[in-house]
Amino acid sequence: MKDVTFGQYYPANSIVHSMNPAVKILLTIAYIVAVFMVKQFYFLGFAACLLAVILITILAKIPFLKVLKSVKAVIFFVLLSAILQLLFNKNGTPLWKGGFITDVGLLTAGFITARIVLMVLGATLLTLTTSPVDLADGIETLLFPLKLIKFPVHEFALIMSIALRFIPTLIDETDRIIKAQKARGADFDSGNIFKRAKALIPVLIPLLISSFRRADELADAMDARCYAGSKKRTKYKKTPFTVSDFFGLVFMAGLIVGVVFLNGFII
Amino acid sequence: MEQIIAKDLYFTYDKQTPALKGVNFTVQKGEYVAIIGHNGSGKSTLARLLNGLLTPTLGTITVDGIVVGDKKTLFEVRKRVGVVFQNPDNQMVASIVEDEVAFGPENLGVPRKEIKERIDFALSAVGMQDFKRATPSRLSGGQKQRIAIAGVLALKPDVLVLDEATAMLDPQGRKEVLSTVQKLNKEQGVTVVAITHYMEEVTKADRVIVLSDGEMVFTGTPKEIFLKQKELKNLGLEVPLAVYIAQKLKEQGVEIDGDVLTQSDLAEALCKL
Amino acid sequence: MQIVSKDLVYTYSEKAKALAFRALDGVTLTIPEGEFFGIIGQTGSGKSTFVQHLNGLIPTKEGNGQLLVGEFDLTDKNTNLKELRKKVGMVFQYPEYQLFAETVFEDVAFGLKNFYPDLPQVDVEDRVKQAITTVGLDYDKIKEKSPFELSGGQKRRVAIAGVIVSRPEVLVLDEPVAGLDPVGKREFARLLKTLHATFVKTVVIVSHDMDFVAEYCSSVAVFSKGKVVKVGTPKQVFEDRVGMREMGLDIPVTEYLKDALKEKGVILDCDLSVESFTKAVAEKFAKNKGETDL
C-alpha cells in the first residue's frame, strides 16, 4: 500500500495547493465530465486533457512520476478492460487474416484505457494538492445546500474531520499491537486465507476495544469544551474564493470548450 | 473568595460501590490544589463532577455560586471549568492546531474575529504560538498536552482541572506542562485543580487533598501532608524521593533544617550542615 | 545470550524522502549475558527503535550494520524469527492494550501455544499458572475472568504474564513503569528482580526514570540522536554531568545532592542507591559532630 500515491497529499507551495478546496472538487468533477465528453475515437480531445494534466502538474510543482504512480492503483482494472475489448470486441475488421483482434477492438481498448487513466490522473491531482482536512472542508462547503432538506451537514463534516484526525493515531496503534502479538509468536504471513484471517483476531480485538475507549474519552473532552451540536455554533475556518480559483474556472472552461471543439476533428 | 464549594459529595456508578462517599472541600479563587490518592480512590470521579460530566448522586458542587449538574446552567459551568484529560491523543478533534483550539469557542458561538484573538492568546499562553498551522499528530506528548490546555483556555475558564494530564508524558513533557500550568496560575490567576500521582508535582501546589476509598482523609499544605509519611504509605501513596531521603537522614541522626519538599530544598539543607 | 550491535542503521519511511527519519544512525553496543541493562535517552533518541530490532520486529536490512542476538544473526534473511522470539521476550509500553482473549488463561497461553504448539495441555496449564502466580495474581481466582473486567494494574500484570510464560532468556521492556504510581513501580521492580534471578538471564529496560535506573541497573547505555553516546555502570554514566545536561536528561536525586555537597567541599563515598547515600551522609556528619564535641 505504501507505494501507491492515490489519495496521498504532496505538500508544496503552489497556486494549485492554495486554491479553495470546494472549487477544486468542482473543477475535478468538471474535468472528469470533459474526459467523458470526448467522443469515441476522437483522441485529440484526450490530448487536450493530458495537456491540462501536464500543465496543472507543473503549476502544482509536483514531480510527474508522483502523478503517474497513481495509475498503479488501477492498472489491473485498466488492463482487464483493455484485454476484454481486444478479445471480445467483434466489430470492425480483423487486424490480420483470421485474427481475433479487430481494428475497432484495438481502438476501443485504447480509448477506454486513455479514459480511465486520464480520469485517475485528474483525481490524483486533487488529492495530491489538497490535504484530507481541506478535502473534508471542501466537501462540507459543497454539501451546505443539503441543509435545506435537513441533512446534518455539520455533524457529517465533524465525523469526517474526526475520522481523518484519528487515522495516524490508529495506524500507530495497529502497528504497536501487531508488533506486540508478533513478539508473542503470532504469525500473520503463513497459512491459507482462513488461518490468516483468524490470526488477525488478536490485533482486531484490542484495536476495537481501544477505539471504543478513545471514542468515550473524546466524547468527554468534547462535552467538556461545551460541544452541543450545530446549534448557534460559529465556524472559524474560512476558505475564501481567490484569484487562483478564478483562473482555475477559466482554465477548466477552456478545456471543456477545447474538447467540444476537438470533437469535430477525427484523426 | 471561595470559588468551588463541594458539600457532602456522594457518587456511585453502579449503585453498589460508591466512588465518592461524602466529600467536602472548597477551593479558593487563584488557588493551586493537588488531589492525590491511589488508583480507585475516586479522584478521577471528582474531576468529572467538577464540570458536570458526571452529576453527584447526593450533595452539591457550586462554581462561582452556580450549581454544577443542573442542565440549564451546564454550559455556564463548563465555560468556567476547563478539563485537560490524561491521553493527549484522545481529546483532540482537529488535524490542525488552530482548528483544535478554535473548537471550544466555536461551540459557544463566539464570532470569528474574536475566535482568532482567543487562539492567539491561548497559544501564546502555553508557548505554542509558532505551531498554529502544525499537525498535532506530529508533535511531542508535552506539546500535545499544551495544545489541549490552549484548547481549554480558549474558553476563558476561571478554573483549570488537570485529570492526570501528565501521566502519559516523558519527563521533558511533564516539565513543560507543569511549568505552563504554574505560569497560568501565577500570571493569569487561573485556579488549578490538579489530579496526579506524581508526588514531585504535588510539591508545587498551595494545598493538597488526599482521597482514599472515596473519602477525603487529609488536606493541608504539601509540607503538612508529607509529614504523614506512614499514613500515606498505608494509603498506597509515597512521599517524593527528596522528602523520603530527608526523613531517612533525620532518623539516622542528621539534623536537617527547614522544610524539605524538593531536591533543591534538601540540597540547601545539606549544605547548611 | 549476548547481544552485539555494530553500526546499526535504521530509517523510517525511507522511500518517502520528505518524511524519512533516521532513527538509528550507527548503533554500536554490546550487552553481555546476565546484565540488568538500562537504556536511557530523550524521546526520539532511537531507544525504542533499537530494542524493537532485538527480536526482529523491525527488520535489519543488509548494509545497515550488524546485529547478533546470541546465535541469531539478524542481518541474515533466513534467521528463524520465531525461534528468536521464543528466547527474546518483549514488553511494550502500556502492554495491557494487547489483551484480546476471552479469558485471562487464554490470553496468557497465547504466546506459549504459538511457540510450542505441541505442548501437552497439562504443561500449558502448569506454565500459565506459574506465570500468573509470578506476576502476583491469584491463578484460581482470575484464570476464567475476562481480561477486560480487570483493574488497570491487574491488566498490566496479565499482559506481562503473557510474555514471561514462554520463559525468555532475554526480557526486553520498553518503558514498563510508565503510568504506574510509586507503589506500582516498586512492585514492578521486585518482579523484574525475581525474574532476573530465575529464568531470565538478561534484562534490557528502556526507561525515563533515572532513579529507577540508578537503583536497579547494572549497566546503562545513553542514546542520543540515533547513536550510543555513553555506556557504563550507572555511576560512570551519571558522573558525566555536562553530557547528561546537554542531552536533556535528569540525574538521580542522590547524584544531585552529592553535587550540592561537593560544591561545599564535602566529598561523599557512596554509590547511587538511597540507602548508601543516607549512610554516607550520616557517617560524615556524625563524624563532624564527634569532632566538634571534642
JSON list of N, CA, C and O in Angstrom, two decimals, chain A residues 229-262:
[
{"chain": "A", "resi": 229, "resn": "GLY", "atom": "N", "xyz": [-23.67, 20.14, 19.52]},
{"chain": "A", "resi": 229, "resn": "GLY", "atom": "CA", "xyz": [-24.23, 20.04, 18.17]},
{"chain": "A", "resi": 229, "resn": "GLY", "atom": "C", "xyz": [-24.08, 21.35, 17.43]},
{"chain": "A", "resi": 229, "resn": "GLY", "atom": "O", "xyz": [-23.35, 22.25, 17.84]},
{"chain": "A", "resi": 230, "resn": "SER", "atom": "N", "xyz": [-24.81, 21.48, 16.31]},
{"chain": "A", "resi": 230, "resn": "SER", "atom": "CA", "xyz": [-24.56, 22.61, 15.42]},
{"chain": "A", "resi": 230, "resn": "SER", "atom": "C", "xyz": [-25.30, 23.88, 15.81]},
{"chain": "A", "resi": 230, "resn": "SER", "atom": "O", "xyz": [-25.08, 24.93, 15.26]},
{"chain": "A", "resi": 231, "resn": "LYS", "atom": "N", "xyz": [-26.19, 23.76, 16.81]},
{"chain": "A", "resi": 231, "resn": "LYS", "atom": "CA", "xyz": [-26.98, 24.93, 17.19]},
{"chain": "A", "resi": 231, "resn": "LYS", "atom": "C", "xyz": [-26.09, 26.10, 17.59]},
{"chain": "A", "resi": 231, "resn": "LYS", "atom": "O", "xyz": [-25.17, 25.95, 18.39]},
{"chain": "A", "resi": 232, "resn": "LYS", "atom": "N", "xyz": [-26.32, 27.23, 17.01]},
{"chain": "A", "resi": 232, "resn": "LYS", "atom": "CA", "xyz": [-25.63, 28.51, 17.29]},
{"chain": "A", "resi": 232, "resn": "LYS", "atom": "C", "xyz": [-24.11, 28.41, 17.29]},
{"chain": "A", "resi": 232, "resn": "LYS", "atom": "O", "xyz": [-23.39, 29.20, 17.86]},
{"chain": "A", "resi": 233, "resn": "ARG", "atom": "N", "xyz": [-23.60, 27.37, 16.60]},
{"chain": "A", "resi": 233, "resn": "ARG", "atom": "CA", "xyz": [-22.16, 27.22, 16.53]},
{"chain": "A", "resi": 233, "resn": "ARG", "atom": "C", "xyz": [-21.61, 28.15, 15.44]},
{"chain": "A", "resi": 233, "resn": "ARG", "atom": "O", "xyz": [-22.23, 28.35, 14.40]},
{"chain": "A", "resi": 234, "resn": "THR", "atom": "N", "xyz": [-20.44, 28.73, 15.70]},
{"chain": "A", "resi": 234, "resn": "THR", "atom": "CA", "xyz": [-19.82, 29.54, 14.66]},
{"chain": "A", "resi": 234, "resn": "THR", "atom": "C", "xyz": [-18.71, 28.71, 14.02]},
{"chain": "A", "resi": 234, "resn": "THR", "atom": "O", "xyz": [-18.34, 27.66, 14.51]},
{"chain": "A", "resi": 235, "resn": "LYS", "atom": "N", "xyz": [-18.21, 29.24, 12.90]},
{"chain": "A", "resi": 235, "resn": "LYS", "atom": "CA", "xyz": [-17.16, 28.49, 12.21]},
{"chain": "A", "resi": 235, "resn": "LYS", "atom": "C", "xyz": [-15.95, 29.38, 12.05]},
{"chain": "A", "resi": 235, "resn": "LYS", "atom": "O", "xyz": [-16.03, 30.49, 11.55]},
{"chain": "A", "resi": 236, "resn": "TYR", "atom": "N", "xyz": [-14.81, 28.87, 12.54]},
{"chain": "A", "resi": 236, "resn": "TYR", "atom": "CA", "xyz": [-13.58, 29.67, 12.50]},
{"chain": "A", "resi": 236, "resn": "TYR", "atom": "C", "xyz": [-12.95, 29.60, 11.12]},
{"chain": "A", "resi": 236, "resn": "TYR", "atom": "O", "xyz": [-12.54, 30.60, 10.55]},
{"chain": "A", "resi": 237, "resn": "LYS", "atom": "N", "xyz": [-12.91, 28.39, 10.60]},
{"chain": "A", "resi": 237, "resn": "LYS", "atom": "CA", "xyz": [-12.18, 28.19, 9.36]},
{"chain": "A", "resi": 237, "resn": "LYS", "atom": "C", "xyz": [-12.95, 28.79, 8.19]},
{"chain": "A", "resi": 237, "resn": "LYS", "atom": "O", "xyz": [-14.14, 28.54, 8.03]},
{"chain": "A", "resi": 238, "resn": "LYS", "atom": "N", "xyz": [-12.26, 29.57, 7.39]},
{"chain": "A", "resi": 238, "resn": "LYS", "atom": "CA", "xyz": [-12.91, 30.16, 6.24]},
{"chain": "A", "resi": 238, "resn": "LYS", "atom": "C", "xyz": [-11.96, 30.04, 5.07]},
{"chain": "A", "resi": 238, "resn": "LYS", "atom": "O", "xyz": [-10.81, 30.42, 5.15]},
{"chain": "A", "resi": 239, "resn": "THR", "atom": "N", "xyz": [-12.43, 29.48, 3.97]},
{"chain": "A", "resi": 239, "resn": "THR", "atom": "CA", "xyz": [-11.57, 29.43, 2.80]},
{"chain": "A", "resi": 239, "resn": "THR", "atom": "C", "xyz": [-12.16, 30.34, 1.74]},
{"chain": "A", "resi": 239, "resn": "THR", "atom": "O", "xyz": [-13.21, 30.05, 1.17]},
{"chain": "A", "resi": 240, "resn": "PRO", "atom": "N", "xyz": [-11.51, 31.46, 1.51]},
{"chain": "A", "resi": 240, "resn": "PRO", "atom": "CA", "xyz": [-12.07, 32.45, 0.60]},
{"chain": "A", "resi": 240, "resn": "PRO", "atom": "C", "xyz": [-11.91, 32.03, -0.86]},
{"chain": "A", "resi": 240, "resn": "PRO", "atom": "O", "xyz": [-11.11, 31.15, -1.18]},
{"chain": "A", "resi": 241, "resn": "PHE", "atom": "N", "xyz": [-12.69, 32.66, -1.72]},
{"chain": "A", "resi": 241, "resn": "PHE", "atom": "CA", "xyz": [-12.58, 32.46, -3.16]},
{"chain": "A", "resi": 241, "resn": "PHE", "atom": "C", "xyz": [-11.55, 33.45, -3.66]},
{"chain": "A", "resi": 241, "resn": "PHE", "atom": "O", "xyz": [-11.69, 34.65, -3.48]},
{"chain": "A", "resi": 242, "resn": "THR", "atom": "N", "xyz": [-10.46, 32.97, -4.23]},
{"chain": "A", "resi": 242, "resn": "THR", "atom": "CA", "xyz": [-9.36, 33.87, -4.60]},
{"chain": "A", "resi": 242, "resn": "THR", "atom": "C", "xyz": [-9.16, 33.94, -6.10]},
{"chain": "A", "resi": 242, "resn": "THR", "atom": "O", "xyz": [-9.87, 33.29, -6.86]},
{"chain": "A", "resi": 243, "resn": "VAL", "atom": "N", "xyz": [-8.15, 34.72, -6.47]},
{"chain": "A", "resi": 243, "resn": "VAL", "atom": "CA", "xyz": [-7.86, 34.91, -7.90]},
{"chain": "A", "resi": 243, "resn": "VAL", "atom": "C", "xyz": [-7.51, 33.56, -8.54]},
{"chain": "A", "resi": 243, "resn": "VAL", "atom": "O", "xyz": [-7.92, 33.27, -9.66]},
{"chain": "A", "resi": 244, "resn": "SER", "atom": "N", "xyz": [-6.74, 32.73, -7.79]},
{"chain": "A", "resi": 244, "resn": "SER", "atom": "CA", "xyz": [-6.33, 31.47, -8.39]},
{"chain": "A", "resi": 244, "resn": "SER", "atom": "C", "xyz": [-7.55, 30.59, -8.68]},
{"chain": "A", "resi": 244, "resn": "SER", "atom": "O", "xyz": [-7.57, 29.84, -9.65]},
{"chain": "A", "resi": 245, "resn": "ASP", "atom": "N", "xyz": [-8.57, 30.70, -7.82]},
{"chain": "A", "resi": 245, "resn": "ASP", "atom": "CA", "xyz": [-9.80, 29.94, -8.08]},
{"chain": "A", "resi": 245, "resn": "ASP", "atom": "C", "xyz": [-10.44, 30.42, -9.38]},
{"chain": "A", "resi": 245, "resn": "ASP", "atom": "O", "xyz": [-10.93, 29.63, -10.18]},
{"chain": "A", "resi": 246, "resn": "PHE", "atom": "N", "xyz": [-10.41, 31.75, -9.57]},
{"chain": "A", "resi": 246, "resn": "PHE", "atom": "CA", "xyz": [-10.98, 32.33, -10.78]},
{"chain": "A", "resi": 246, "resn": "PHE", "atom": "C", "xyz": [-10.25, 31.80, -12.02]},
{"chain": "A", "resi": 246, "resn": "PHE", "atom": "O", "xyz": [-10.86, 31.34, -12.98]},
{"chain": "A", "resi": 247, "resn": "PHE", "atom": "N", "xyz": [-8.91, 31.81, -11.95]},
{"chain": "A", "resi": 247, "resn": "PHE", "atom": "CA", "xyz": [-8.13, 31.29, -13.08]},
{"chain": "A", "resi": 247, "resn": "PHE", "atom": "C", "xyz": [-8.43, 29.81, -13.31]},
{"chain": "A", "resi": 247, "resn": "PHE", "atom": "O", "xyz": [-8.49, 29.35, -14.45]},
{"chain": "A", "resi": 248, "resn": "GLY", "atom": "N", "xyz": [-8.61, 29.09, -12.21]},
{"chain": "A", "resi": 248, "resn": "GLY", "atom": "CA", "xyz": [-8.95, 27.67, -12.32]},
{"chain": "A", "resi": 248, "resn": "GLY", "atom": "C", "xyz": [-10.22, 27.48, -13.12]},
{"chain": "A", "resi": 248, "resn": "GLY", "atom": "O", "xyz": [-10.29, 26.63, -14.01]},
{"chain": "A", "resi": 249, "resn": "LEU", "atom": "N", "xyz": [-11.23, 28.30, -12.80]},
{"chain": "A", "resi": 249, "resn": "LEU", "atom": "CA", "xyz": [-12.51, 28.21, -13.52]},
{"chain": "A", "resi": 249, "resn": "LEU", "atom": "C", "xyz": [-12.32, 28.48, -15.01]},
{"chain": "A", "resi": 249, "resn": "LEU", "atom": "O", "xyz": [-12.82, 27.75, -15.85]},
{"chain": "A", "resi": 250, "resn": "VAL", "atom": "N", "xyz": [-11.55, 29.55, -15.29]},
{"chain": "A", "resi": 250, "resn": "VAL", "atom": "CA", "xyz": [-11.30, 29.91, -16.69]},
{"chain": "A", "resi": 250, "resn": "VAL", "atom": "C", "xyz": [-10.59, 28.77, -17.42]},
{"chain": "A", "resi": 250, "resn": "VAL", "atom": "O", "xyz": [-10.96, 28.36, -18.52]},
{"chain": "A", "resi": 251, "resn": "PHE", "atom": "N", "xyz": [-9.59, 28.22, -16.75]},
{"chain": "A", "resi": 251, "resn": "PHE", "atom": "CA", "xyz": [-8.78, 27.13, -17.30]},
{"chain": "A", "resi": 251, "resn": "PHE", "atom": "C", "xyz": [-9.68, 25.94, -17.68]},
{"chain": "A", "resi": 251, "resn": "PHE", "atom": "O", "xyz": [-9.62, 25.41, -18.77]},
{"chain": "A", "resi": 252, "resn": "MET", "atom": "N", "xyz": [-10.54, 25.56, -16.72]},
{"chain": "A", "resi": 252, "resn": "MET", "atom": "CA", "xyz": [-11.37, 24.39, -16.94]},
{"chain": "A", "resi": 252, "resn": "MET", "atom": "C", "xyz": [-12.41, 24.66, -18.03]},
{"chain": "A", "resi": 252, "resn": "MET", "atom": "O", "xyz": [-12.69, 23.78, -18.85]},
{"chain": "A", "resi": 253, "resn": "ALA", "atom": "N", "xyz": [-12.94, 25.90, -18.04]},
{"chain": "A", "resi": 253, "resn": "ALA", "atom": "CA", "xyz": [-13.89, 26.27, -19.10]},
{"chain": "A", "resi": 253, "resn": "ALA", "atom": "C", "xyz": [-13.20, 26.14, -20.45]},
{"chain": "A", "resi": 253, "resn": "ALA", "atom": "O", "xyz": [-13.76, 25.59, -21.41]},
{"chain": "A", "resi": 254, "resn": "GLY", "atom": "N", "xyz": [-11.93, 26.57, -20.50]},
{"chain": "A", "resi": 254, "resn": "GLY", "atom": "CA", "xyz": [-11.14, 26.46, -21.72]},
{"chain": "A", "resi": 254, "resn": "GLY", "atom": "C", "xyz": [-11.01, 25.02, -22.16]},
{"chain": "A", "resi": 254, "resn": "GLY", "atom": "O", "xyz": [-11.18, 24.68, -23.34]},
{"chain": "A", "resi": 255, "resn": "LEU", "atom": "N", "xyz": [-10.75, 24.13, -21.19]},
{"chain": "A", "resi": 255, "resn": "LEU", "atom": "CA", "xyz": [-10.58, 22.72, -21.51]},
{"chain": "A", "resi": 255, "resn": "LEU", "atom": "C", "xyz": [-11.86, 22.14, -22.12]},
{"chain": "A", "resi": 255, "resn": "LEU", "atom": "O", "xyz": [-11.82, 21.45, -23.13]},
{"chain": "A", "resi": 256, "resn": "ILE", "atom": "N", "xyz": [-12.99, 22.48, -21.49]},
{"chain": "A", "resi": 256, "resn": "ILE", "atom": "CA", "xyz": [-14.26, 21.92, -21.98]},
{"chain": "A", "resi": 256, "resn": "ILE", "atom": "C", "xyz": [-14.57, 22.43, -23.39]},
{"chain": "A", "resi": 256, "resn": "ILE", "atom": "O", "xyz": [-14.92, 21.64, -24.28]},
{"chain": "A", "resi": 257, "resn": "VAL", "atom": "N", "xyz": [-14.36, 23.73, -23.59]},
{"chain": "A", "resi": 257, "resn": "VAL", "atom": "CA", "xyz": [-14.56, 24.28, -24.93]},
{"chain": "A", "resi": 257, "resn": "VAL", "atom": "C", "xyz": [-13.64, 23.58, -25.92]},
{"chain": "A", "resi": 257, "resn": "VAL", "atom": "O", "xyz": [-14.05, 23.16, -27.01]},
{"chain": "A", "resi": 258, "resn": "GLY", "atom": "N", "xyz": [-12.39, 23.38, -25.52]},
{"chain": "A", "resi": 258, "resn": "GLY", "atom": "CA", "xyz": [-11.41, 22.71, -26.37]},
{"chain": "A", "resi": 258, "resn": "GLY", "atom": "C", "xyz": [-11.86, 21.32, -26.76]},
{"chain": "A", "resi": 258, "resn": "GLY", "atom": "O", "xyz": [-11.81, 20.92, -27.93]},
{"chain": "A", "resi": 259, "resn": "VAL", "atom": "N", "xyz": [-12.34, 20.56, -25.74]},
{"chain": "A", "resi": 259, "resn": "VAL", "atom": "CA", "xyz": [-12.77, 19.19, -26.01]},
{"chain": "A", "resi": 259, "resn": "VAL", "atom": "C", "xyz": [-13.94, 19.19, -26.99]},
{"chain": "A", "resi": 259, "resn": "VAL", "atom": "O", "xyz": [-13.96, 18.42, -27.96]},
{"chain": "A", "resi": 260, "resn": "VAL", "atom": "N", "xyz": [-14.89, 20.10, -26.77]},
{"chain": "A", "resi": 260, "resn": "VAL", "atom": "CA", "xyz": [-16.05, 20.18, -27.66]},
{"chain": "A", "resi": 260, "resn": "VAL", "atom": "C", "xyz": [-15.58, 20.50, -29.07]},
{"chain": "A", "resi": 260, "resn": "VAL", "atom": "O", "xyz": [-16.01, 19.88, -30.05]},
{"chain": "A", "resi": 261, "resn": "PHE", "atom": "N", "xyz": [-14.65, 21.45, -29.17]},
{"chain": "A", "resi": 261, "resn": "PHE", "atom": "CA", "xyz": [-14.12, 21.85, -30.47]},
{"chain": "A", "resi": 261, "resn": "PHE", "atom": "C", "xyz": [-13.42, 20.66, -31.15]},
{"chain": "A", "resi": 261, "resn": "PHE", "atom": "O", "xyz": [-13.65, 20.36, -32.30]},
{"chain": "A", "resi": 262, "resn": "LEU", "atom": "N", "xyz": [-12.57, 19.96, -30.37]},
{"chain": "A", "resi": 262, "resn": "LEU", "atom": "CA", "xyz": [-11.79, 18.87, -30.94]},
{"chain": "A", "resi": 262, "resn": "LEU", "atom": "C", "xyz": [-12.65, 17.67, -31.30]},
{"chain": "A", "resi": 262, "resn": "LEU", "atom": "O", "xyz": [-12.23, 16.82, -32.08]}
]
